[in-house]
Amino acid sequence: MGFKNSYLQGVYDTVQRRNPGEPEFLQAVREVLESFEPVLEKRPQLADTGIIDRIVEPERFVTFRVSWVDDSGKVQVNRGYRVQFNSAIGPYKGGLRLHPSVNSSVIKFLGFEQVFKNSLTGLPMGGAKGGSDFDPKGKSDGEIMRFCQSFMTELYRHIGPDTDVPAGDIGVGAREIGYLFGQYKRITNSFVGVLTGKGLTYGGSLARTEATGFGLCYFTKEMLAVMKQDSLAGKTVVISGSGNVAIYACQKATEMGAKVVAMSDSNGYIHDPDGIQLKVVKEIKEVRRGRIKEYVDAVPTASYTEGCRGIWGIPCDVALPCATQNELDGADADKLIANGVIAVAEGANMPSTPEAIAKFRQAGVLFGPAKAANAGGVATSGLEMCQNSMRYSWTFAEVDEKLRDIMVGIFHSAYNASQEFGDAGNLVLGANVAGFLKVADAMKWQGVAY
Ligand code: NDP
Ligand code: 2IT
């Protein structure tokens, strides 16, 4: 389907021409440009500033060779990436993903979305993303360390506490951040807040580990309260994934009185109608780095099914996709809707396909898009940067309270923007537009280099 506004069509055509074979990036750009249709109707002069032409083009995109030696002595080669998408409102900021599916399309879609997400948090952070096609599964600790050191030996020249501050994402947690930080410090001889998600003994923030999952639940709670006068208490919840985001979403949803009945990994899903015992999941995933199917060894009343997509067929009131992009498609949305889902909020980045989102909208299902709903992770990274700058640290309760306020604020920014631009309750539109307007203003005042 084409754009109504011919200027937006022109921008999209250029993006398509410049980024052939990059479907994820085009998917993310198309959704954002669609949200700008009502903005341009109200403010046609935006077209003259070239801001939209500029915002879809990364400021800088680097790729580099990462060679490392495996445990058998063999040289391995991976590709490293960092996209520095936009620095209008602060230093570049965004995670690093280690997964074999990483390519330039995936990194660019993530970096593009990060621009709007970071703006929504209200904190001064530009947008970036990076990573590698390195597969951490089955690697020894030594191999992970050597990979991270080699990766940082290239990346360090592009980053800095006032330039670009990476963090975790899929395949990057506290262990990897520690190795990356150690190597940065060795090379530069400086102890600075150049990464977030650090360990608590060397500059990390309390509650950063929990932040994305907790934030997702704070957002969902506010969305249910304002738009449906409802709450998470007594709700049945399905959560995909069983990594960092999924685990802490499960913890907070349970604390809020919901019953989480299913979780997954890329191989399959577990269904526990009595409510997931998070202690068991944490032991499998955080301590042993095992597979989710091991849950049924500890809880024989639960069941395991091979294949991760079947999870959306389990009846629930609230669905929280927390694994990866495009993990929930139109057919999955049909199943959730038929089973009476009332709200979907995205813990992962771009987990729902455009078709799935359209179906939720049509069926009146509340929908919290990733840029808004999962912004708690990067928001708390922003709080970690703030604490590092002060050389001070807040208590868990202090950080958690700030996180909660930020998530409530993000919901209202998105909700208000959806009302102002004529589609009340469309939080996809609201989040894209609210995130955009701040960045656009900063870009306007900073001028164009020529
Ligand atoms: P983790 O690496 O901790 O966990 C990822 C989980 O998703 C695992 O259960 C993994 O299963 C599953 N998964 C990953 N890739 C696939 C795939 N291709 N198909 C099916 N399942 C898959 O990552 P996070 O929890 O940190 O990240 C999850 C999502 O949340 C990502 O989209 C990420 O971008 C997003 N996010 C993360 C934030 C953070 O602070 N960490 C902040 C905001 C968003 P398996 O073990 O089998 O690979
Ligand atoms: O997608 C994301 O927002 C993240 N992976 C977190 C980024 C960060 O800088 O904390």
Coordinates of C-alpha atoms and ligand atoms in Angstrom, one line a residue:
M1 CA 0.0 0.0 0.0
G2 CA 1.3 3.4 -0.9
F3 CA 1.6 6.5 1.2
K4 CA -1.1 9.3 1.0
N5 CA 1.5 12.0 1.3
S6 CA 3.7 12.1 -1.8
Y7 CA 6.7 13.5 0.1
L8 CA 6.6 10.5 2.5
Q9 CA 6.3 8.2 -0.5
G10 CA 9.4 9.8 -2.0
V11 CA 11.4 9.3 1.3
Y12 CA 10.3 5.7 1.5
D13 CA 11.3 5.1 -2.2
T14 CA 14.7 6.5 -1.5
V15 CA 15.2 4.3 1.6
Q16 CA 14.1 1.3 -0.5
R17 CA 16.5 2.1 -3.2
R18 CA 19.4 2.6 -0.8
N19 CA 18.9 -0.5 1.3
P20 CA 18.1 -3.4 -1.0
G21 CA 17.7 -6.8 0.6
E22 CA 17.1 -5.3 4.1
P23 CA 13.5 -6.3 4.9
E24 CA 13.6 -5.6 8.7
F25 CA 15.0 -2.1 8.2
L26 CA 12.3 -1.3 5.6
Q27 CA 9.6 -2.7 7.8
A28 CA 10.6 -0.5 10.7
V29 CA 11.0 2.6 8.5
R30 CA 7.6 2.1 6.8
E31 CA 5.8 1.9 10.1
V32 CA 7.3 5.1 11.3
L33 CA 6.7 7.0 8.1
E34 CA 3.1 5.9 8.1
S35 CA 2.7 7.4 11.5
F36 CA 3.9 10.8 10.1
E37 CA 1.0 11.1 7.7
P38 CA -1.2 13.0 10.2
V39 CA 1.8 15.0 11.4
L40 CA 2.5 16.3 7.9
E41 CA -1.2 17.2 7.5
K42 CA -1.0 19.4 10.6
R43 CA 2.6 20.7 9.9
P44 CA 3.3 20.6 6.2
Q45 CA 6.4 22.8 6.7
L46 CA 8.2 19.7 8.2
A47 CA 8.7 18.5 4.6
D48 CA 10.8 21.6 3.8
T49 CA 13.4 21.1 6.6
G50 CA 14.6 17.8 5.2
I51 CA 14.4 16.3 8.7
I52 CA 12.5 13.2 7.6
D53 CA 14.9 12.6 4.7
R54 CA 17.8 12.8 7.3
I55 CA 16.3 10.8 10.1
V56 CA 16.0 7.6 7.9
E57 CA 19.7 7.7 7.1
P58 CA 22.2 6.7 9.8
E59 CA 24.8 9.3 10.7
R60 CA 27.5 6.6 10.6
F61 CA 27.6 2.8 10.1
V62 CA 30.7 0.8 10.7
T63 CA 31.4 -2.9 10.1
F64 CA 34.6 -4.6 11.1
R65 CA 36.3 -8.0 11.1
V66 CA 36.3 -9.8 14.5
S67 CA 38.9 -12.6 14.5
W68 CA 39.4 -14.8 17.5
V69 CA 40.9 -18.2 18.4
D70 CA 38.6 -21.0 19.5
D71 CA 39.4 -23.6 22.2
S72 CA 40.9 -26.0 19.6
G73 CA 43.3 -23.3 18.4
K74 CA 41.4 -22.5 15.1
V75 CA 41.0 -19.0 13.9
Q76 CA 37.4 -17.9 13.6
V77 CA 36.1 -14.8 11.8
N78 CA 32.9 -12.9 12.5
R79 CA 31.5 -9.6 11.4
G80 CA 31.0 -6.8 13.8
Y81 CA 28.6 -3.8 13.4
R82 CA 27.8 -0.5 15.0
V83 CA 25.2 1.9 13.6
Q84 CA 25.3 5.4 15.1
F85 CA 21.9 6.4 13.9
N86 CA 21.1 9.8 15.4
S87 CA 22.9 12.0 18.0
A88 CA 20.5 15.0 18.0
I89 CA 19.4 14.7 21.6
G90 CA 22.4 13.0 23.2
P91 CA 25.4 10.6 22.7
Y92 CA 24.6 7.5 20.7
K93 CA 23.1 4.8 22.9
G94 CA 21.9 1.3 22.3
G95 CA 22.6 -2.4 22.8
L96 CA 24.9 -5.0 21.2
R97 CA 23.4 -8.2 19.9
L98 CA 25.3 -11.5 19.5
H99 CA 23.2 -13.9 17.4
P100 CA 23.9 -15.8 14.1
S101 CA 20.9 -13.9 12.5
V102 CA 22.6 -10.5 12.9
N103 CA 23.1 -8.6 9.6
S104 CA 23.1 -5.0 8.5
S105 CA 19.3 -5.0 8.1
V106 CA 18.7 -6.2 11.7
I107 CA 21.2 -3.8 13.1
K108 CA 19.8 -0.8 11.2
F109 CA 16.2 -1.6 12.2
L110 CA 17.2 -1.8 15.8
G111 CA 19.3 1.4 15.6
F112 CA 16.4 3.3 13.9
E113 CA 13.9 2.2 16.5
Q114 CA 16.3 3.1 19.3
V115 CA 16.2 6.8 18.2
F116 CA 12.5 7.1 18.9
K117 CA 12.6 4.9 22.0
N118 CA 15.4 6.8 23.6
S119 CA 13.7 10.1 22.9
L120 CA 10.5 8.8 24.6
T121 CA 12.4 8.1 27.9
G122 CA 12.9 11.9 28.3
L123 CA 16.6 11.3 28.9
P124 CA 19.4 12.7 26.7
M125 CA 20.3 9.7 24.6
G126 CA 20.7 9.4 20.8
G127 CA 20.1 6.1 19.0
A128 CA 22.5 3.3 18.1
K129 CA 22.8 -0.4 17.9
G130 CA 25.5 -3.0 17.2
G131 CA 26.5 -6.6 17.4
S132 CA 27.8 -9.5 15.5
D133 CA 26.8 -12.7 13.8
F134 CA 28.8 -14.6 16.4
D135 CA 26.7 -17.4 18.0
P136 CA 27.4 -17.6 21.8
K137 CA 25.5 -20.9 22.1
G138 CA 27.8 -23.8 23.0
K139 CA 30.9 -21.5 23.4
S140 CA 33.1 -21.8 26.5
D141 CA 33.7 -18.9 28.8
G142 CA 37.2 -18.5 27.4
E143 CA 35.8 -18.3 23.8
I144 CA 33.3 -15.7 24.8
M145 CA 36.0 -13.7 26.5
R146 CA 38.3 -13.8 23.5
F147 CA 35.5 -12.9 21.2
C148 CA 34.5 -9.9 23.3
Q149 CA 38.0 -8.7 23.6
S150 CA 38.6 -8.9 19.9
F151 CA 35.2 -7.1 19.2
M152 CA 36.2 -4.3 21.6
T153 CA 39.7 -4.0 20.1
E154 CA 37.9 -2.7 17.0
L155 CA 34.9 -1.0 18.5
Y156 CA 36.7 1.1 21.2
R157 CA 37.8 3.8 18.6
H158 CA 34.2 4.6 17.8
I159 CA 32.7 4.9 21.3
G160 CA 33.2 6.8 24.6
P161 CA 31.1 8.0 27.5
D162 CA 30.2 11.2 25.7
T163 CA 30.1 9.7 22.2
D164 CA 28.5 6.3 22.1
V165 CA 27.5 4.0 25.0
P166 CA 26.7 0.4 24.1
A167 CA 24.9 -2.1 26.4
G168 CA 23.3 -5.6 26.2
D169 CA 20.7 -7.1 24.0
I170 CA 20.2 -10.7 22.8
G171 CA 23.2 -12.8 23.7
V172 CA 24.9 -10.0 25.7
G173 CA 24.4 -9.9 29.5
A174 CA 26.5 -9.1 32.5
R175 CA 29.3 -11.6 31.5
E176 CA 29.8 -10.1 28.1
I177 CA 29.6 -6.5 29.3
G178 CA 32.3 -7.3 31.8
Y179 CA 34.7 -8.7 29.2
L180 CA 34.0 -5.7 26.9
F181 CA 34.5 -3.2 29.7
G182 CA 37.7 -4.8 30.8
Q183 CA 39.1 -4.6 27.3
Y184 CA 38.1 -1.0 26.8
K185 CA 39.7 0.0 30.1
R186 CA 42.9 -1.9 29.1
I187 CA 43.2 -0.2 25.7
T188 CA 42.3 3.3 26.8
N189 CA 43.7 3.3 30.3
S190 CA 40.5 5.0 31.5
F191 CA 37.7 3.9 33.8
V192 CA 34.6 5.6 32.4
G193 CA 30.9 4.8 32.0
V194 CA 31.4 3.7 28.4
L195 CA 29.0 0.7 28.7
T196 CA 25.8 0.2 30.7
G197 CA 24.6 -3.0 32.2
K198 CA 27.9 -3.3 34.1
G199 CA 28.4 -5.4 37.2
L200 CA 27.5 -3.8 40.5
T201 CA 31.1 -3.8 41.7
Y202 CA 32.4 -1.6 38.8
G203 CA 29.8 1.0 38.1
G204 CA 26.6 -0.9 37.2
S205 CA 23.2 0.3 38.4
L206 CA 20.9 -1.6 40.7
A207 CA 17.7 -2.7 38.8
R208 CA 19.3 -2.5 35.3
T209 CA 19.0 -6.3 35.1
E210 CA 15.3 -6.2 36.0
A211 CA 14.5 -3.0 34.1
T212 CA 13.2 -4.0 30.7
G213 CA 10.9 -6.7 32.1
F214 CA 9.7 -4.6 35.1
G215 CA 9.3 -1.6 32.8
L216 CA 7.2 -3.6 30.4
C217 CA 4.8 -4.5 33.3
Y218 CA 4.6 -0.9 34.6
F219 CA 3.7 0.2 31.1
T220 CA 1.1 -2.6 30.6
K221 CA -0.4 -1.7 34.0
E222 CA -0.9 1.9 33.1
M223 CA -2.2 1.0 29.6
L224 CA -4.8 -1.3 31.2
A225 CA -5.8 1.2 33.9
V226 CA -6.2 4.2 31.6
M227 CA -7.7 2.5 28.5
K228 CA -9.7 -0.3 30.1
Q229 CA -10.0 0.6 33.8
D230 CA -8.5 -2.8 34.4
S231 CA -5.3 -4.3 35.9
L232 CA -3.0 -7.3 35.7
A233 CA -4.4 -8.8 38.8
G234 CA -6.0 -12.2 38.1
K235 CA -5.0 -12.1 34.4
T236 CA -3.5 -15.1 32.6
V237 CA -0.3 -14.1 30.8
V238 CA 1.8 -15.8 28.1
I239 CA 5.4 -14.6 27.7
S240 CA 7.6 -15.7 24.8
G241 CA 11.3 -16.1 25.3
S242 CA 13.1 -16.9 28.6
G243 CA 16.0 -14.5 28.5
N244 CA 16.6 -11.3 30.4
V245 CA 13.4 -9.5 29.4
A246 CA 11.1 -12.5 29.7
I247 CA 12.4 -13.5 33.1
Y248 CA 11.8 -10.1 34.8
A249 CA 8.5 -9.6 33.0
C250 CA 7.4 -12.9 34.5
Q251 CA 8.6 -11.8 37.9
K252 CA 6.8 -8.4 37.9
A253 CA 3.6 -9.7 36.3
T254 CA 3.4 -12.4 39.0
E255 CA 4.1 -9.8 41.7
M256 CA 1.2 -7.8 40.2
G257 CA -1.1 -10.7 40.7
A258 CA -1.1 -12.2 37.2
K259 CA -0.5 -15.9 36.5
V260 CA 2.2 -16.5 33.8
V261 CA 1.4 -19.9 32.2
A262 CA 3.9 -20.2 29.4
M263 CA 7.5 -19.3 28.3
S264 CA 9.7 -20.4 25.5
D265 CA 13.1 -20.4 23.8
S266 CA 13.9 -20.9 20.1
N267 CA 13.4 -24.6 20.4
G268 CA 10.0 -24.8 22.0
Y269 CA 7.7 -23.7 24.8
I270 CA 6.6 -24.8 28.3
H271 CA 3.0 -24.6 29.5
D272 CA 2.4 -24.6 33.2
P273 CA -1.3 -24.0 34.0
D274 CA -0.5 -23.7 37.7
G275 CA 1.7 -20.7 37.0
I276 CA 5.4 -20.7 36.0
Q277 CA 7.8 -21.2 38.9
L278 CA 10.3 -18.5 38.2
K279 CA 12.9 -19.9 40.5
V280 CA 13.2 -23.0 38.3
V281 CA 13.5 -20.9 35.1
K282 CA 16.1 -18.7 36.6
E283 CA 18.2 -21.7 37.7
I284 CA 18.0 -23.2 34.2
K285 CA 18.6 -20.0 32.3
E286 CA 20.7 -17.7 34.5
V287 CA 22.8 -20.3 36.4
R288 CA 23.1 -23.3 34.0
R289 CA 22.5 -21.5 30.7
G290 CA 20.3 -24.5 29.8
R291 CA 17.2 -24.9 27.6
I292 CA 13.6 -24.2 28.6
K293 CA 12.5 -27.8 28.1
E294 CA 14.5 -28.7 31.3
Y295 CA 11.6 -27.0 33.2
V296 CA 9.5 -30.2 33.0
D297 CA 12.2 -32.2 34.7
A298 CA 11.7 -30.0 37.8
V299 CA 7.9 -29.5 37.4
P300 CA 6.4 -32.7 35.9
T301 CA 2.9 -31.3 35.9
A302 CA 4.0 -28.8 33.2
S303 CA 4.3 -29.8 29.5
Y304 CA 6.9 -29.0 26.8
T305 CA 6.1 -28.6 23.1
E306 CA 8.8 -28.5 20.4
G307 CA 8.6 -25.4 18.1
C308 CA 8.3 -21.9 19.6
R309 CA 5.5 -20.4 17.6
G310 CA 2.8 -22.7 19.1
I311 CA 3.0 -20.6 22.3
W312 CA 0.5 -18.1 20.8
G313 CA -2.2 -20.8 20.7
I314 CA -2.3 -20.9 24.5
P315 CA -5.4 -19.0 25.8
C316 CA -4.4 -15.8 27.7
D317 CA -5.7 -12.4 28.6
V318 CA -2.3 -10.7 28.1
A319 CA 0.5 -11.6 25.7
L320 CA 4.0 -10.3 26.2
P321 CA 6.3 -11.2 23.2
C322 CA 9.8 -11.0 24.7
A323 CA 12.0 -13.0 22.3
T324 CA 12.8 -11.5 18.9
Q325 CA 11.6 -9.7 15.8
N326 CA 8.6 -11.0 13.8
E327 CA 7.9 -13.8 16.2
L328 CA 4.2 -13.1 16.2
D329 CA 2.4 -13.0 12.8
G330 CA -1.1 -12.5 11.5
A331 CA -2.1 -16.2 12.1
D332 CA -0.7 -16.0 15.7
A333 CA -2.7 -12.8 16.2
D334 CA -5.9 -14.6 15.0
K335 CA -5.4 -17.3 17.6
L336 CA -4.8 -14.8 20.4
I337 CA -7.9 -12.8 19.4
A338 CA -10.0 -16.0 19.1
N339 CA -8.9 -16.9 22.6
G340 CA -10.0 -13.5 24.0
V341 CA -6.7 -11.6 24.5
I342 CA -7.3 -8.1 25.8
A343 CA -3.8 -6.6 25.7
V344 CA -0.5 -7.2 23.9
A345 CA 2.7 -5.4 25.0
E346 CA 6.0 -5.8 23.2
G347 CA 9.1 -6.6 25.4
A348 CA 11.1 -7.6 22.3
N349 CA 11.9 -5.2 19.5
M350 CA 9.4 -5.4 16.6
P351 CA 8.1 -8.9 17.6
S352 CA 4.7 -8.4 15.9
T353 CA 4.4 -8.3 12.1
P354 CA 2.5 -5.3 10.6
E355 CA -0.3 -7.8 9.8
A356 CA -0.5 -8.9 13.4
I357 CA -0.6 -5.2 14.6
A358 CA -3.4 -4.4 12.2
K359 CA -5.4 -7.4 13.4
F360 CA -5.1 -6.4 17.1
R361 CA -6.2 -2.8 16.2
Q362 CA -9.2 -4.1 14.3
A363 CA -10.2 -6.4 17.2
G364 CA -9.9 -3.6 19.8
V365 CA -7.0 -5.3 21.6
L366 CA -4.8 -2.8 23.5
F367 CA -1.4 -2.8 21.9
G368 CA 1.8 -1.4 23.5
P369 CA 4.5 -1.1 20.8
A370 CA 8.1 -1.9 21.6
K371 CA 9.5 1.6 21.3
A372 CA 7.3 2.6 24.3
A373 CA 6.7 -0.7 26.2
N374 CA 10.3 -2.0 26.4
A375 CA 12.0 1.4 26.9
G376 CA 12.6 0.6 30.6
G377 CA 15.9 -1.1 29.8
V378 CA 17.5 1.8 28.0
A379 CA 15.9 4.3 30.4
T380 CA 17.7 2.6 33.3
S381 CA 20.9 2.6 31.2
G382 CA 20.4 6.3 31.1
L383 CA 20.1 6.3 34.9
E384 CA 23.3 4.2 35.1
M385 CA 25.1 6.9 33.0
C386 CA 23.7 9.5 35.3
Q387 CA 25.0 7.7 38.4
N388 CA 28.4 7.2 36.7
S389 CA 28.7 10.9 36.0
M390 CA 27.9 11.7 39.6
R391 CA 30.2 9.0 40.9
Y392 CA 27.4 7.9 43.1
S393 CA 24.8 5.2 43.2
W394 CA 21.1 5.1 44.1
T395 CA 19.4 2.3 46.0
F396 CA 17.3 -0.3 44.2
A397 CA 14.1 1.4 45.4
E398 CA 15.3 4.8 44.1
V399 CA 16.1 3.4 40.6
D400 CA 12.9 1.3 40.5
E401 CA 10.8 4.4 41.4
K402 CA 12.4 6.5 38.6
L403 CA 11.8 3.6 36.2
R404 CA 8.2 3.4 37.1
D405 CA 7.7 7.2 36.7
I406 CA 9.4 7.0 33.3
M407 CA 7.2 4.2 32.0
V408 CA 4.0 5.9 33.2
G409 CA 5.3 9.1 31.5
I410 CA 6.0 7.2 28.2
F411 CA 2.5 5.7 28.2
H412 CA 1.0 9.2 28.6
S413 CA 3.3 10.8 26.0
A414 CA 2.2 8.1 23.4
Y415 CA -1.4 8.2 24.4
N416 CA -1.6 12.1 24.3
A417 CA 0.1 12.2 20.9
S418 CA -2.4 9.6 19.6
Q419 CA -5.2 11.9 20.7
E420 CA -3.5 15.0 19.3
F421 CA -2.9 13.5 15.9
G422 CA -6.5 12.1 15.5
D423 CA -6.3 8.4 16.3
A424 CA -6.9 8.2 20.1
G425 CA -5.5 5.0 21.6
N426 CA -3.3 4.1 18.6
L427 CA -0.1 3.8 20.6
V428 CA 2.0 2.8 17.6
L429 CA 1.2 6.2 16.0
G430 CA 1.5 8.0 19.4
A431 CA 4.9 6.5 20.3
N432 CA 6.4 7.1 16.9
V433 CA 5.2 10.7 16.8
A434 CA 6.0 11.7 20.4
G435 CA 9.5 10.2 20.0
F436 CA 10.0 11.9 16.7
L437 CA 8.9 15.5 17.6
K438 CA 11.7 15.9 20.2
V439 CA 14.4 14.6 17.9
A440 CA 13.0 16.7 15.0
D441 CA 13.1 19.9 17.1
A442 CA 16.7 19.2 18.2
M443 CA 17.7 18.6 14.6
K444 CA 16.1 21.8 13.4
W445 CA 17.9 23.9 15.9
Q446 CA 21.3 22.3 15.2
G447 CA 21.1 23.1 11.5
V448 CA 22.4 21.2 8.5
A449 CA 26.1 20.9 7.7
Y450 CA 26.8 22.0 4.2
Ligands
NDP1 P1 18.4 -12.9 25.8 O1 19.5 -13.2 25.0 O2 18.5 -12.7 27.3 O3 17.1 -13.8 25.6 C1 16.6 -14.0 24.3 C2 15.4 -14.9 24.3 O4 14.8 -14.9 23.1 C3 15.9 -16.4 24.5 O5 14.9 -17.1 25.2 C4 16.1 -16.8 23.1 O6 16.0 -18.2 22.9 C5 14.9 -16.1 22.4 N1 15.2 -15.9 21.0 C6 16.2 -15.2 20.5 N2 16.3 -15.2 19.2 C7 15.3 -16.0 18.8 C8 14.8 -16.5 17.6 N3 15.4 -16.1 16.4 N4 13.7 -17.3 17.6 C9 13.1 -17.6 18.8 N5 13.5 -17.2 20.0 C10 14.6 -16.4 20.0 O7 17.9 -11.4 25.2 P2 16.9 -10.3 25.9 O8 15.9 -10.9 26.8 O9 17.8 -9.3 26.4 O10 16.2 -9.8 24.6 C11 14.9 -10.2 24.1 C12 14.3 -9.2 23.2 O11 14.1 -8.0 24.0 C13 15.1 -8.7 22.0 O12 14.2 -8.4 21.0 C14 15.8 -7.5 22.5 O13 16.1 -6.7 21.4 C15 14.7 -6.9 23.3 N6 15.1 -5.9 24.3 C16 16.1 -6.2 25.2 C17 16.5 -5.2 26.2 C18 17.5 -5.5 27.3 O14 17.7 -4.6 28.1 N7 18.1 -6.7 27.3 C19 15.9 -3.9 26.2 C20 14.8 -3.7 25.2 C21 14.5 -4.7 24.3 P3 17.3 -19.1 22.7 O15 18.0 -19.2 24.0 O16 16.8 -20.4 22.2 O17 18.1 -18.3 21.6
2IT2 O1 16.7 -2.5 22.7 C1 17.1 -1.9 23.8 O2 16.6 -0.9 24.1 C2 18.2 -2.5 24.5 N1 18.7 -3.5 24.1 C3 18.8 -1.7 25.7 C4 19.8 -0.7 25.2 C5 20.6 0.0 26.3 O3 21.4 0.9 25.9 O4 20.3 -0.2 27.5

